Short mmCIF file of C-alpha atoms in Angstrom, two decimals:
data_model
loop_
_atom_site.label_atom_id
_atom_site.label_comp_id
_atom_site.label_asym_id
_atom_site.label_seq_id
_atom_site.Cartn_x
_atom_site.Cartn_y
_atom_site.Cartn_z
CA MET N 1 -74.42 84.54 161.60
CA ASN N 2 -74.26 80.90 160.55
CA MET N 3 -77.13 81.85 158.15
CA TYR N 4 -74.69 83.91 156.04
CA LEU N 5 -71.71 81.70 156.55
CA HIS N 6 -73.45 78.54 155.41
CA PRO N 7 -76.30 79.69 153.07
CA ALA N 8 -79.23 77.32 152.60
CA SER N 9 -82.61 77.75 151.17
CA ILE N 10 -84.13 76.74 154.62
CA GLN N 11 -82.79 77.91 158.03
CA ILE N 12 -84.29 76.60 161.38
CA LEU N 13 -83.50 78.89 164.31
CA GLU N 14 -84.30 78.02 167.88
CA GLU N 15 -85.00 80.91 170.21
CA PRO N 16 -82.99 83.42 168.10
CA PHE N 17 -84.00 86.32 170.41
CA GLN N 18 -83.30 84.72 173.76
CA ASN N 19 -80.76 86.36 176.15
CA ILE N 20 -79.75 89.12 173.74
CA ASP N 21 -80.01 92.91 174.24
CA GLU N 22 -82.44 95.15 172.20
CA PHE N 23 -79.88 96.28 169.65
CA SER N 24 -78.78 92.63 168.79
CA LYS N 25 -82.52 91.66 168.60
CA GLN N 26 -83.15 94.47 166.00
CA THR N 27 -80.09 93.42 164.19
CA ILE N 28 -81.26 89.78 164.01
CA GLN N 29 -84.71 91.06 162.77
CA GLN N 30 -83.20 92.99 160.00
CA LEU N 31 -81.03 89.83 159.05
CA LEU N 32 -84.25 87.86 158.85
CA LYS N 33 -85.93 90.40 156.71
CA ASN N 34 -83.07 90.45 154.24
CA LEU N 35 -83.07 86.66 153.94
CA ALA N 36 -86.77 86.80 153.36
CA LYS N 37 -86.13 89.27 150.56
CA GLU N 38 -83.87 86.56 149.13
CA HIS N 39 -86.76 84.14 149.23
CA LYS N 40 -85.10 82.08 151.97
CA ILE N 41 -87.35 79.90 154.24
CA ILE N 42 -86.71 80.69 157.93
CA ILE N 43 -88.37 78.55 160.48
CA LEU N 44 -88.23 80.19 163.94
CA LEU N 45 -88.83 78.06 166.99
CA SER N 46 -89.74 80.02 170.09
CA ASN N 47 -92.11 80.09 173.05
CA ASN N 48 -92.35 83.95 172.90
CA LEU N 49 -95.25 84.88 170.66
CA GLU N 50 -94.39 88.60 170.66
CA ASP N 51 -91.02 87.82 169.02
CA LEU N 52 -92.68 85.64 166.53
CA MET N 53 -95.19 88.33 165.61
CA VAL N 54 -92.48 90.87 164.98
CA ALA N 55 -90.22 88.61 162.96
CA SER N 56 -92.63 86.20 161.16
CA THR N 57 -95.24 86.29 158.35
CA THR N 58 -97.02 83.25 159.43
CA ILE N 59 -97.07 81.46 162.79
CA HIS N 60 -98.17 77.85 163.82
CA ARG N 61 -98.52 76.38 167.30
CA LEU N 62 -97.56 72.82 168.01
CA ASP N 63 -99.70 71.11 170.73
CA GLY N 64 -100.02 67.52 171.80
CA ALA N 65 -102.48 66.73 168.96
CA ASP N 66 -101.25 68.69 165.99
CA LEU N 67 -99.80 71.68 164.32
CA HIS N 68 -102.25 74.67 164.11
CA ALA N 69 -102.08 77.96 162.20
CA LEU N 70 -102.73 80.93 164.51
CA ASP N 71 -104.67 83.95 163.55
CA VAL N 72 -103.39 86.86 165.67
CA LYS N 73 -105.15 90.23 165.53
CA GLU N 74 -103.20 93.28 166.60
CA ASP N 75 -104.61 96.73 166.25
CA GLY N 76 -107.15 95.63 163.72
CA VAL N 77 -104.58 93.97 161.55
CA GLU N 78 -104.90 90.17 161.18
CA LEU N 79 -101.59 88.27 161.04
CA LYS N 80 -101.69 84.71 159.83
CA CYS N 81 -99.01 83.03 161.76
CA THR N 82 -96.83 79.90 160.69
CA LEU N 83 -94.23 78.19 162.72
#
């Protein structure tokens, strides 16, 4: 909700899908899609790759050495992930 109350071109959300029910999860996913249509940059921080795959266009993984782009293949479709 803060995304709509205080609009900014870049939003950073930490674990946006943690401890919520499925309906709320779908609502947040739709809000993220709407923000993306408005050309907003949304950075999702999460340890749940499945959530990121559903809600992101690109995913990155941070390890002890660097930030790495992930290539995730699901059902023959390649998703270039950034986070």
